[in-house]
XYZ file of C-alpha atoms in Angstrom:
775
model
C -43.451 30.512 -34.218
C -43.396 33.226 -36.868
C -41.176 35.058 -39.304
C -41.081 38.782 -38.609
C -42.100 41.041 -41.452
C -39.677 43.853 -42.491
C -36.787 45.100 -40.385
C -38.776 44.979 -37.073
C -36.905 47.704 -35.166
C -38.627 46.536 -31.943
C -36.335 43.502 -31.911
C -33.080 45.476 -32.357
C -30.464 44.518 -34.882
C -31.098 41.720 -37.347
C -29.889 38.358 -36.026
C -27.576 37.127 -38.783
C -26.700 33.534 -37.807
C -29.285 30.710 -37.408
C -28.130 28.138 -34.879
C -28.364 24.544 -36.102
C -30.778 22.512 -34.015
C -28.384 19.572 -33.962
C -25.780 21.638 -32.040
C -28.133 22.431 -29.196
C -28.161 19.506 -26.778
C -30.526 21.251 -24.359
C -32.892 21.891 -27.213
C -32.834 18.236 -28.087
C -33.589 17.319 -24.509
C -36.505 19.770 -24.353
C -37.834 18.498 -27.691
C -37.708 14.869 -26.538
C -39.399 15.644 -23.215
C -42.281 17.496 -24.854
C -42.600 14.781 -27.514
C -43.187 12.324 -24.697
C -45.791 14.665 -23.178
C -47.606 15.019 -26.478
C -46.860 18.772 -26.642
C -45.649 20.531 -29.780
C -42.648 22.881 -29.374
C -41.411 25.836 -31.437
C -38.265 27.771 -30.491
C -38.101 31.366 -31.707
C -35.162 33.723 -31.830
C -36.177 36.566 -29.483
C -34.451 39.109 -31.692
C -35.955 38.151 -35.046
C -38.835 35.890 -34.100
C -37.613 33.270 -36.564
C -38.193 29.580 -35.869
C -34.971 27.912 -34.867
C -36.377 24.568 -33.831
C -39.467 22.324 -33.734
C -40.069 18.911 -32.196
C -41.555 15.793 -33.798
C -44.914 16.239 -32.060
C -45.381 19.613 -33.790
C -44.647 18.218 -37.249
C -47.191 15.452 -36.575
C -49.726 18.001 -35.380
C -49.387 20.403 -38.332
C -48.576 17.826 -41.011
C -45.493 19.732 -42.236
C -41.839 18.749 -41.957
C -39.528 20.648 -39.636
C -37.769 22.226 -42.621
C -41.078 23.360 -44.136
C -42.231 24.903 -40.875
C -38.980 26.862 -40.418
C -39.489 28.430 -43.842
C -43.204 29.250 -43.475
C -44.974 32.388 -42.333
C -47.734 32.093 -39.744
C -50.577 32.820 -42.182
C -49.578 29.770 -44.221
C -50.696 27.388 -41.473
C -53.358 29.490 -39.744
C -57.067 30.257 -40.217
C -56.480 33.840 -41.259
C -60.145 34.283 -42.271
C -61.108 33.585 -38.640
C -58.850 36.369 -37.314
C -55.713 34.324 -36.648
C -53.311 36.567 -38.606
C -49.599 37.153 -39.012
C -49.764 40.479 -37.219
C -51.565 39.020 -34.215
C -49.024 36.208 -33.896
C -46.052 38.580 -34.082
C -47.546 40.694 -31.298
C -47.678 37.600 -29.088
C -44.044 36.676 -29.828
C -42.916 40.240 -29.202
C -44.685 40.364 -25.844
C -43.092 37.081 -24.752
C -39.675 38.290 -25.886
C -40.168 41.383 -23.717
C -40.744 39.181 -20.673
C -44.552 39.047 -20.778
C -45.550 35.344 -21.086
C -48.571 34.709 -23.324
C -51.249 32.020 -23.337
C -53.910 31.975 -26.035
C -55.953 29.751 -28.332
C -55.098 29.623 -32.015
C -56.871 28.199 -35.060
C -54.263 26.314 -37.137
C -54.674 24.856 -40.608
C -52.861 21.578 -41.243
C -51.103 20.619 -44.446
C -54.159 18.497 -45.455
C -56.487 21.497 -45.006
C -58.046 20.347 -41.752
C -58.440 23.105 -39.182
C -57.644 22.405 -35.555
C -57.688 24.345 -32.317
C -54.452 24.584 -30.326
C -53.514 26.105 -27.001
C -50.269 28.153 -27.223
C -48.113 29.216 -24.306
C -45.133 31.476 -25.142
C -42.436 32.533 -22.721
C -38.822 33.707 -22.738
C -36.399 30.979 -21.665
C -32.695 30.094 -21.734
C -31.370 26.879 -23.271
C -27.634 26.084 -23.356
C -26.894 29.650 -22.343
C -28.975 31.170 -25.166
C -32.274 33.109 -24.866
C -35.267 31.844 -26.835
C -38.977 32.336 -26.982
C -40.432 28.861 -26.474
C -43.963 28.138 -27.705
C -45.698 25.092 -26.204
C -48.532 24.004 -28.500
C -51.238 21.502 -27.505
C -54.141 20.191 -29.605
C -57.421 21.202 -27.895
C -59.809 20.426 -30.768
C -61.731 17.813 -28.778
C -62.146 20.131 -25.825
C -63.315 22.984 -28.055
C -65.823 20.678 -29.746
C -67.115 19.575 -26.375
C -67.439 23.202 -25.314
C -69.324 24.022 -28.498
C -71.606 21.014 -28.009
C -72.239 22.013 -24.414
C -72.985 25.600 -25.411
C -75.318 24.363 -28.119
C -77.073 22.146 -25.577
C -77.404 25.050 -23.170
C -78.736 27.213 -25.967
C -81.232 24.520 -26.923
C -82.456 24.211 -23.336
C -82.753 27.970 -22.973
C -84.591 28.294 -26.269
C -86.889 25.410 -25.314
C -87.761 27.087 -22.030
C -88.485 30.376 -23.756
C -90.677 28.797 -26.438
C -92.472 26.487 -23.986
C -96.243 27.033 -24.027
C -96.296 26.372 -20.293
C -94.945 28.802 -17.730
C -91.516 27.790 -16.378
C -90.336 29.057 -13.005
C -87.516 28.727 -10.485
C -88.130 29.816 -6.886
C -85.657 30.413 -4.087
C -86.307 28.539 -0.862
C -87.998 31.670 0.491
C -90.524 31.583 -2.374
C -89.141 34.452 -4.458
C -88.878 34.193 -8.226
C -85.329 33.611 -9.377
C -85.888 32.630 -13.008
C -88.816 32.327 -15.430
C -89.554 32.057 -19.126
C -91.272 34.441 -21.490
C -94.573 32.571 -21.198
C -94.888 33.479 -17.516
C -94.274 37.179 -18.111
C -96.636 37.278 -21.108
C -99.363 35.357 -19.303
C -99.235 37.489 -16.146
C -98.641 40.816 -17.904
C -95.665 41.634 -15.661
C -92.342 42.774 -17.117
C -89.155 40.883 -16.307
C -88.095 43.750 -14.075
C -91.368 43.505 -12.131
C -91.122 39.725 -11.774
C -87.512 39.849 -10.569
C -87.561 39.027 -6.870
C -91.372 38.927 -6.676
C -92.847 36.571 -4.121
C -94.650 33.644 -5.784
C -97.669 34.231 -3.532
C -98.187 37.633 -5.169
C -99.210 35.813 -8.375
C -102.230 34.187 -6.714
C -105.540 35.445 -5.259
C -105.623 35.891 -1.487
C -107.930 32.928 -0.944
C -105.478 30.573 -2.692
C -102.218 31.784 -1.162
C -102.432 29.402 1.787
C -102.737 26.419 -0.576
C -99.801 27.657 -2.663
C -97.663 28.209 0.435
C -98.530 24.700 1.609
C -97.653 23.275 -1.835
C -94.242 25.007 -1.839
C -93.551 23.639 1.629
C -94.615 20.166 0.475
C -92.198 20.294 -2.448
C -89.343 21.417 -0.211
C -90.174 18.646 2.294
C -90.953 15.748 -0.078
C -89.181 16.636 -3.321
C -92.210 17.204 -5.564
C -95.807 18.321 -5.600
C -98.772 19.357 -7.749
C -101.409 21.961 -7.007
C -104.245 23.595 -8.939
C -104.839 27.315 -8.416
C -105.754 30.372 -10.509
C -102.815 32.466 -11.725
C -103.492 36.134 -10.987
C -102.483 38.499 -13.803
C -101.375 42.092 -13.370
C -104.841 43.175 -14.523
C -106.565 41.034 -11.905
C -107.678 38.233 -14.239
C -107.663 34.724 -12.753
C -106.517 31.953 -15.107
C -106.930 28.317 -13.914
C -103.545 26.587 -13.759
C -101.942 23.360 -12.648
C -98.507 23.849 -11.082
C -95.996 21.036 -10.675
C -92.735 21.515 -8.859
C -89.627 19.604 -7.819
C -86.732 20.540 -5.584
C -83.450 21.851 -6.963
C -80.398 20.839 -4.894
C -76.666 21.524 -4.928
C -73.862 18.932 -5.016
C -74.099 18.392 -1.263
C -77.839 17.804 -1.384
C -78.658 21.232 0.029
C -81.886 22.836 -1.125
C -81.477 25.603 -3.676
C -85.142 26.122 -4.487
C -88.127 24.843 -6.443
C -88.235 24.383 -10.202
C -91.441 23.667 -12.055
C -94.078 24.195 -14.728
C -97.419 26.027 -14.694
C -99.973 24.787 -17.220
C -103.096 26.687 -18.283
C -106.013 24.311 -17.642
C -108.804 26.744 -18.539
C -110.034 24.579 -21.379
C -109.833 21.404 -19.314
C -111.608 23.103 -16.413
C -114.368 24.317 -18.705
C -114.790 20.827 -20.133
C -114.966 19.352 -16.635
C -117.530 21.961 -15.617
C -119.621 21.208 -18.681
C -119.391 17.468 -18.063
C -120.360 17.975 -14.436
C -123.385 20.051 -15.491
C -124.332 17.484 -18.096
C -124.064 14.627 -15.611
C -126.093 16.565 -13.063
C -128.828 17.363 -15.588
C -129.097 13.837 -16.959
C -128.968 12.313 -13.477
C -131.764 14.629 -12.330
C -133.847 13.754 -15.379
C -133.360 10.048 -14.761
C -133.994 10.208 -11.022
C -137.141 12.279 -11.409
C -138.513 10.153 -14.229
C -137.984 7.052 -12.057
C -139.861 8.445 -9.043
C -143.247 7.114 -8.057
C -145.195 10.342 -8.517
C -147.692 11.943 -10.859
C -146.627 13.441 -14.160
C -147.472 16.960 -12.896
C -145.291 16.522 -9.789
C -142.392 15.211 -11.861
C -142.620 17.961 -14.461
C -142.802 20.667 -11.769
C -139.658 19.239 -10.157
C -137.831 19.141 -13.487
C -138.934 22.661 -14.464
C -137.640 23.964 -11.116
C -134.312 22.244 -11.729
C -134.296 23.486 -15.343
C -134.670 27.136 -14.262
C -131.387 26.840 -12.375
C -129.690 24.775 -15.064
C -130.745 27.202 -17.834
C -130.078 30.226 -15.567
C -133.462 31.840 -16.277
C -136.417 32.933 -14.109
C -139.232 30.774 -15.528
C -139.899 27.224 -16.649
C -143.298 26.146 -17.981
C -145.217 23.367 -19.713
C -147.960 24.414 -22.167
C -150.824 22.738 -23.984
C -152.069 23.902 -27.385
C -155.702 23.602 -28.399
C -156.533 25.355 -31.640
C -155.662 29.054 -31.175
C -155.426 28.831 -27.392
C -152.251 28.127 -25.455
C -152.549 27.282 -21.791
C -149.881 27.076 -19.086
C -150.303 23.605 -17.551
C -147.402 23.930 -15.054
C -145.482 27.159 -14.490
C -142.497 27.471 -12.119
C -141.106 30.935 -11.397
C -142.149 34.526 -10.563
C -143.664 35.496 -13.950
C -147.443 35.606 -13.365
C -148.154 35.659 -17.110
C -146.619 32.169 -17.247
C -148.093 30.664 -14.070
C -150.448 27.681 -13.757
C -153.686 28.114 -15.727
C -152.722 31.299 -17.590
C -154.008 31.418 -21.178
C -153.191 33.441 -24.289
C -153.878 33.313 -28.026
C -151.479 30.881 -29.692
C -150.968 33.472 -32.458
C -149.396 35.788 -29.851
C -147.032 33.203 -28.335
C -143.366 32.408 -28.755
C -144.353 28.767 -29.093
C -145.875 29.251 -32.531
C -142.259 29.598 -33.725
C -141.206 26.589 -31.636
C -143.620 24.222 -33.403
C -142.432 25.274 -36.848
C -142.371 21.988 -38.870
C -139.089 23.014 -40.474
C -137.378 23.260 -37.087
C -135.233 20.256 -36.112
C -134.336 21.279 -32.557
C -135.280 23.665 -29.733
C -135.927 27.323 -30.529
C -133.454 29.542 -28.677
C -133.398 33.341 -28.388
C -130.686 35.218 -26.501
C -131.871 38.806 -26.905
C -135.286 39.126 -28.552
C -135.068 42.877 -29.115
C -131.759 42.571 -30.949
C -132.855 39.469 -32.885
C -135.807 41.076 -34.644
C -138.652 40.326 -32.200
C -139.578 43.912 -31.313
C -142.615 43.924 -33.606
C -143.644 40.338 -32.890
C -146.966 40.085 -30.977
C -145.375 37.574 -28.618
C -142.718 40.098 -27.574
C -145.298 42.856 -27.230
C -147.512 40.628 -25.038
C -144.984 38.831 -22.825
C -141.796 40.902 -23.132
C -139.543 37.833 -22.878
C -135.981 38.776 -23.787
C -134.567 35.218 -23.852
C -136.293 31.930 -24.554
C -135.594 28.223 -25.147
C -138.459 25.909 -26.043
C -139.202 22.584 -27.670
C -142.340 20.914 -29.020
C -144.322 18.093 -27.317
C -146.002 15.656 -29.691
C -148.308 12.705 -29.123
C -148.851 10.269 -31.971
C -147.319 12.802 -34.322
C -149.622 15.628 -33.302
C -148.444 18.797 -31.567
C -149.793 18.830 -28.017
C -147.794 21.609 -26.383
C -144.321 22.822 -25.486
C -141.768 22.876 -22.690
C -140.069 26.256 -22.382
C -137.632 28.253 -20.290
C -137.583 32.050 -20.449
C -136.539 35.298 -18.791
C -137.538 38.919 -19.136
C -133.840 39.814 -19.232
C -131.504 38.806 -22.066
C -128.668 36.332 -21.534
C -125.091 37.402 -22.239
C -124.088 34.226 -24.088
C -125.711 31.540 -26.178
C -127.350 28.532 -24.571
C -124.865 25.665 -24.605
C -125.349 22.449 -26.527
C -125.822 20.645 -23.205
C -128.579 23.068 -22.190
C -130.343 22.631 -25.520
C -129.997 18.859 -25.202
C -131.555 19.031 -21.720
C -134.572 20.931 -23.090
C -134.909 18.452 -25.938
C -134.606 15.401 -23.674
C -137.034 16.865 -21.175
C -139.516 17.451 -23.986
C -139.042 13.914 -25.270
C -139.621 12.516 -21.805
C -142.809 14.563 -21.447
C -143.981 13.338 -24.830
C -143.234 9.790 -23.738
C -145.208 10.170 -20.531
C -148.167 11.707 -22.339
C -148.085 8.958 -24.932
C -148.258 6.176 -22.370
C -150.826 4.214 -24.357
C -148.425 4.060 -27.305
C -145.289 3.355 -25.284
C -144.055 0.647 -27.674
C -144.230 2.943 -30.665
C -142.635 5.780 -28.732
C -139.847 3.520 -27.521
C -139.051 2.471 -31.058
C -138.967 6.073 -32.249
C -136.566 7.000 -29.493
C -134.324 4.018 -30.222
C -134.247 4.994 -33.867
C -132.825 8.368 -32.852
C -130.277 6.727 -30.606
C -129.346 3.640 -32.617
C -129.640 4.677 -36.211
C -131.707 1.646 -37.290
C -134.363 -0.580 -35.683
C -136.267 -3.703 -36.627
C -138.071 -6.601 -34.942
C -138.903 -10.251 -35.661
C -141.280 -12.699 -34.025
C -140.369 -16.136 -32.655
C -140.430 -17.566 -36.200
C -138.081 -14.799 -37.402
C -140.834 -13.105 -39.358
C -140.158 -9.362 -39.716
C -142.720 -7.379 -37.690
C -141.128 -3.911 -37.738
C -138.747 -2.224 -40.187
C -137.882 1.458 -39.855
C -136.898 3.856 -42.610
C -133.234 3.957 -41.579
C -132.632 0.241 -42.020
C -134.755 0.320 -45.200
C -132.500 2.991 -46.657
C -129.344 1.266 -45.488
C -130.036 -2.088 -47.176
C -132.209 -0.762 -49.988
C -135.332 -2.716 -48.974
C -138.489 -0.721 -48.075
C -140.694 -1.829 -45.207
C -143.613 -2.945 -47.412
C -141.369 -5.511 -49.103
C -140.044 -7.159 -45.963
C -142.820 -6.898 -43.347
C -144.384 -10.337 -42.858
C -141.476 -12.072 -44.604
C -139.070 -14.576 -43.041
C -135.763 -12.806 -42.340
C -133.537 -15.675 -43.531
C -135.519 -16.252 -46.739
C -135.471 -12.568 -47.650
C -131.801 -12.163 -46.691
C -130.185 -15.550 -47.362
C -126.709 -13.967 -47.110
C -127.270 -13.688 -43.318
C -127.707 -17.435 -42.826
C -124.833 -19.343 -41.205
C -123.282 -16.085 -40.002
C -122.721 -14.657 -36.550
C -126.017 -12.783 -36.976
C -128.084 -15.973 -37.195
C -126.098 -17.598 -34.399
C -126.634 -14.659 -32.019
C -130.312 -14.289 -32.942
C -130.987 -17.950 -32.186
C -128.935 -17.839 -28.976
C -130.875 -14.771 -27.743
C -134.170 -16.484 -28.599
C -133.118 -19.642 -26.712
C -131.616 -17.983 -23.627
C -133.896 -14.927 -23.461
C -130.783 -12.936 -22.553
C -129.757 -9.742 -24.389
C -126.663 -10.127 -26.538
C -124.757 -8.283 -29.216
C -122.395 -8.855 -32.103
C -120.493 -7.060 -34.852
C -120.941 -7.997 -38.471
C -119.563 -6.818 -41.807
C -122.406 -6.803 -44.316
C -120.435 -7.592 -47.470
C -123.367 -7.012 -49.790
C -123.643 -3.364 -48.769
C -120.045 -2.916 -47.534
C -120.562 -1.569 -44.047
C -119.919 -2.661 -40.472
C -122.828 -2.867 -38.048
C -123.150 -3.510 -34.326
C -126.327 -5.381 -33.448
C -127.871 -5.078 -29.986
C -130.380 -7.910 -29.627
C -133.178 -7.752 -27.024
C -135.356 -10.888 -26.728
C -138.782 -11.273 -25.165
C -141.575 -13.838 -25.365
C -142.827 -12.312 -28.621
C -139.529 -12.358 -30.489
C -136.487 -10.072 -30.894
C -136.021 -6.304 -31.010
C -132.806 -5.388 -32.850
C -131.017 -2.051 -32.742
C -128.472 -1.725 -35.541
C -125.716 0.877 -35.346
C -123.452 1.701 -38.269
C -119.904 1.340 -36.891
C -118.042 1.602 -40.194
C -116.331 4.796 -39.040
C -115.353 3.160 -35.745
C -113.878 0.194 -37.573
C -111.919 2.540 -39.789
C -110.708 4.276 -36.649
C -109.634 0.931 -35.189
C -107.766 0.231 -38.413
C -106.112 3.612 -38.116
C -105.324 2.803 -34.500
C -103.664 -0.420 -35.592
C -101.577 1.546 -38.065
C -100.855 4.026 -35.317
C -99.600 1.156 -33.138
C -97.278 0.182 -35.956
C -95.968 3.731 -36.027
C -95.678 3.529 -32.259
C -93.451 0.522 -32.706
C -91.350 2.538 -35.146
C -91.204 5.276 -32.546
C -90.079 2.728 -29.985
C -87.290 1.721 -32.359
C -86.246 5.360 -32.669
C -86.252 5.666 -28.877
C -84.194 2.512 -28.556
C -81.586 3.387 -31.146
C -81.623 6.921 -32.526
C -82.213 8.626 -29.170
C -80.376 6.330 -26.784
C -77.055 6.680 -28.580
C -76.897 10.515 -28.479
C -77.726 10.354 -24.782
C -74.840 7.946 -24.207
C -72.557 10.238 -26.209
C -73.554 13.322 -24.205
C -73.030 11.487 -20.929
C -69.671 10.050 -22.059
C -68.312 13.353 -23.331
C -69.361 15.214 -20.210
C -67.654 12.556 -18.066
C -64.493 12.825 -20.192
C -64.578 16.584 -19.774
C -64.870 16.128 -16.024
C -61.944 13.666 -15.903
C -59.637 15.820 -18.034
C -60.253 19.055 -16.158
C -61.204 17.842 -12.706
C -58.348 19.846 -11.126
C -59.549 23.022 -12.819
C -63.306 22.801 -12.248
C -64.858 25.220 -9.841
C -67.874 24.202 -7.758
C -70.447 25.712 -10.094
C -68.956 24.067 -13.200
C -68.833 20.694 -11.425
C -72.489 21.161 -10.538
C -73.384 21.826 -14.166
C -71.559 18.667 -15.210
C -73.403 16.641 -12.575
C -76.703 18.083 -13.757
C -75.908 17.131 -17.345
C -74.931 13.541 -16.477
C -77.904 13.083 -14.156
C -80.274 14.541 -16.745
C -78.992 12.194 -19.430
C -79.350 9.172 -17.145
C -82.887 10.177 -16.120
C -83.795 10.718 -19.752
C -82.469 7.255 -20.581
C -84.640 5.801 -17.807
C -87.684 7.633 -19.143
C -86.995 6.341 -22.658
C -86.699 2.777 -21.367
C -89.995 3.246 -19.536
C -91.675 4.620 -22.634
C -90.462 1.589 -24.560
C -92.113 -0.704 -22.018
C -95.263 1.432 -22.118
C -95.507 1.341 -25.918
C -94.835 -2.412 -26.112
C -97.782 -3.329 -23.869
C -100.047 -3.246 -26.922
C -97.578 -3.855 -29.736
C -95.624 -6.803 -28.299
C -98.102 -8.447 -25.955
C -98.750 -12.196 -26.252
C -102.109 -13.805 -26.874
C -104.068 -14.457 -23.683
C -103.804 -18.035 -22.502
C -104.668 -20.132 -19.460
C -102.527 -18.656 -16.658
C -102.057 -19.812 -13.075
C -101.776 -16.599 -11.036
C -100.160 -18.498 -8.141
C -97.272 -19.300 -10.470
C -97.149 -15.674 -11.603
C -96.763 -14.458 -8.021
C -94.127 -17.118 -7.291
C -92.083 -15.692 -10.167
C -92.624 -12.135 -8.907
C -91.526 -13.065 -5.370
C -88.373 -14.670 -6.773
C -87.567 -11.567 -8.847
C -88.109 -9.256 -5.864
C -86.403 -11.489 -3.289
C -83.387 -9.190 -2.872
C -85.510 -6.040 -2.494
C -87.836 -7.755 -0.020
C -84.830 -8.858 2.065
C -83.152 -5.442 1.920
C -86.286 -3.622 3.063
C -87.373 -6.364 5.528
C -90.717 -6.363 3.744
C -93.257 -9.132 4.292
C -95.229 -10.417 1.289
C -98.468 -12.335 1.982
C -100.270 -13.967 -0.957
C -103.715 -15.608 -0.824
C -104.691 -18.497 -3.064
C -104.954 -17.190 -6.597
C -107.224 -18.263 -9.495
C -106.422 -19.532 -12.977
C -107.612 -17.272 -15.798
C -107.019 -16.186 -19.388
C -104.202 -13.630 -19.478
C -100.874 -12.634 -20.990
C -98.628 -14.283 -18.390
C -95.569 -12.061 -18.961
C -97.639 -8.888 -18.660
C -99.354 -10.223 -15.541
C -95.906 -10.777 -13.987
C -94.966 -7.205 -14.889
C -98.261 -5.874 -13.470
C -97.914 -7.581 -10.053
C -94.190 -6.837 -9.894
C -94.755 -3.110 -10.486
C -97.511 -2.900 -7.852
C -95.657 -4.914 -5.191
C -92.377 -3.094 -5.839
C -94.244 0.220 -5.651
C -95.771 -0.772 -2.292
C -92.365 -1.772 -0.879
C -90.601 1.377 -2.096
C -93.261 3.745 -0.786
C -94.125 1.800 2.340
C -90.712 1.978 3.958
C -88.732 -0.617 5.885
C -90.776 -3.442 7.373
C -93.799 -2.901 5.122
C -96.332 -5.738 4.886
C -97.812 -6.267 1.413
C -100.883 -8.489 0.943
C -102.194 -9.781 -2.392
C -105.725 -11.149 -2.586
C -108.324 -12.083 -5.211
C -112.126 -12.002 -5.405
C -114.336 -13.470 -8.103
C -116.629 -10.894 -9.736
C -118.918 -10.796 -12.752
C -116.947 -11.537 -15.952
C -113.653 -12.109 -14.141
C -111.644 -11.458 -10.997
C -110.767 -8.454 -8.890
C -107.284 -8.368 -7.362
C -106.059 -6.237 -4.475
C -102.459 -5.290 -3.593
C -102.488 -3.703 -0.132
C -99.763 -2.259 2.080
C -99.611 -0.738 5.544
C -97.433 2.187 4.440
C -98.005 5.938 4.862
C -100.753 6.116 2.226
C -101.256 8.492 -0.689
C -102.540 12.061 -0.187
C -106.041 12.488 -1.691
C -104.909 15.275 -4.029
C -102.395 12.903 -5.684
C -104.619 9.854 -6.131
C -106.235 11.013 -9.385
C -102.873 11.603 -11.061
C -100.749 8.600 -10.113
C -101.583 6.616 -13.260
C -100.481 9.435 -15.543
C -97.213 9.122 -17.471
C -94.222 10.566 -15.574
C -96.185 11.053 -12.335
C -93.695 9.750 -9.772
C -95.504 10.439 -6.522
C -94.176 12.477 -3.663
C -91.183 10.317 -2.604
C -90.209 8.313 -5.662
C -86.915 8.316 -7.501
C -88.386 6.439 -10.459
C -89.457 7.657 -13.866
C -93.194 7.816 -13.119
C -94.089 5.254 -15.785
C -94.647 2.072 -13.732
C -98.272 2.726 -12.762
C -99.077 4.016 -16.256
C -97.807 0.679 -17.601
C -99.991 -1.129 -15.025
C -103.059 0.756 -16.248
C -102.218 -0.029 -19.880
C -101.802 -3.765 -19.101
C -105.117 -3.852 -17.198
C -106.892 -2.038 -20.042
C -105.501 -4.589 -22.507
C -107.173 -7.258 -20.351
C -110.523 -5.381 -20.498
C -110.276 -4.397 -16.851
C -110.104 -1.327 -14.640
C -107.523 -0.215 -12.058
C -107.981 2.215 -9.188
C -106.512 3.124 -5.806
C -108.003 3.588 -2.345
C -105.858 5.154 0.340
C -106.036 7.164 3.527
C -102.908 8.983 4.775
C -101.384 6.971 7.590
C -103.606 3.940 6.969
C -101.972 2.296 4.003
C -102.850 1.939 0.338
C -104.732 -0.641 -1.741
C -104.514 -0.896 -5.517
C -107.462 -2.761 -7.057
C -107.679 -4.043 -10.604
C -109.975 -6.344 -12.528
C -109.140 -8.854 -15.244
C -111.868 -10.080 -17.596
C -111.753 -13.870 -17.475
C -112.589 -15.692 -20.690
C -111.440 -19.041 -19.255
C -114.115 -21.686 -19.384
C -113.888 -24.578 -16.922
């Protein structure tokens, strides 16, 4: 393979005669054999190391002629700058000549400059009675590239896990931590050494360990699971998390452990808590206001609720008469703020509440720290925290509704709490202004709807608020008493006139959207008729329309994304899968069990990713490639679905029962996909012999459909998540996109979809389709 440099005493006396290759019949035989095997051959003199023969395969591989190779030194066809030097090569030849066979990888440089990887095996052999060092050289460039690609992929996965914002974990079957990412150690405060071998239960509070243990068991039994529980840090802090896990198995299907993700849901939990509080407060306000009781009874009930909602000791309603403030209703232990108590208005907190420059409730967290120490109100009442709002009747201040405590609060009142105080005050004002309910109603609708006006049965304008006056540039004194169509001729023969006249004729509320070209804005009109005319609430929806336009553009980008998924991402996945399979085929006799497992993981991962991409394509195309809704016979839809699923129904011995179906306006292809996904889902989860029933019920504005099965049912803790992307359920081998696609199709048809299920008693999926079909 090489020319020796200098006299090389290690090889003995200089070999003086080079044997012609043509005189060596055994050499020719060896050369021909290795040519046929695709292996390059170099024969070296064991005394000098000189090349005495090469085969055709080697000249093809290196791009040099046999004569050129015999005259070249190793560095002339090697990547010397990568460490493949003359000295290193000579050491290998010397070792082989001394009876120590060598096998190594070498970076060669071809005559055209291309660098390739070769595997070299050198050994001492005898041909035609002569001793030679034979070097067998095989091109391994493809294998090296595959190894580099695989290492890069492993590096990418490892880096992704380490940079993942969610906590990644791998548990042994006994629940001990085997592997984790940096996020888990940073979030818990434990070092890697402390986490190594730690039981997963140690990362959770005592009162949640049973649920975690049950969840781990569920994953090991069913293949996957999701549980919410607080993650316990080293310092004892509890951080709300959602943990999802799936089983990890070996080649024989044996359980190796649980692999999964832990996601911090603190923000989501806080939002849910706030929404729950808001719903509770507004529901209480509505329920109490609707009761048949006196105003005093209602306000006492709401003040009692407000004390708890505001987390303070006292709630009270006051009246203001000149310089005297009186407690009308007081709820709580503070005697200074109990029923009938009076005080000078000049010494009250409420004098700041009724400040005409104030636009919302007055709130104080810590009066002493907020500059109230010298205020007469603080000196008299000693209230450390306070939230109050003004009650007005016909524009005059009549009193206040307040919540207070003699102790400060440790955080600001939330926007929801302030809104509750403001709404409660508005309701009280409304009740006290009963004689002027119409005027009060209009004022409230102005706050809600942005603009408000009214016309009589002849379409003469009877009310015109400042908001609509400003919006169209016409003050109230110019339009009141005028005919709407004469003053605004641009509205004639538009959807506005049509809806106004329809509401007047039918006496049914209606609505419409209209682009007012003259003033370049979009409005949504809510039209409420009565025997005296129409009340119209106008909401500026220009921003919403712009958002819808942006959404349309976003759908276009989604289509572009779908194209990328279909082409730019699918092809690399195919390449990865193909190369890994080639690697497996070429080295199947040399793969140990662990390496074979890695290859199987890689192929399976690529195939699952391809399935997820295909599912995402279907999901994205629900909106972007759906057809216009047309008259659709649902019986025909279900006939097509039964035909498509005939083989699966036969294989599983499933029984499909379909009631008489209606005809409605729908995208027929998407309706086929919707029923097919739901029926297939019922068959797959129900097990052999499942009975699936499809029925329909007419409801307001459309039809409600039900797809029921008598399978094992869905656990309650999974029912809220099954429509999420990639949620596959406890026993599914799918991608977890089918039900998400169902929800997207139903939403496109202006309907809702939900599930009702009891474990062991089957499952029913309900969905509604808005029917625009007119008989």
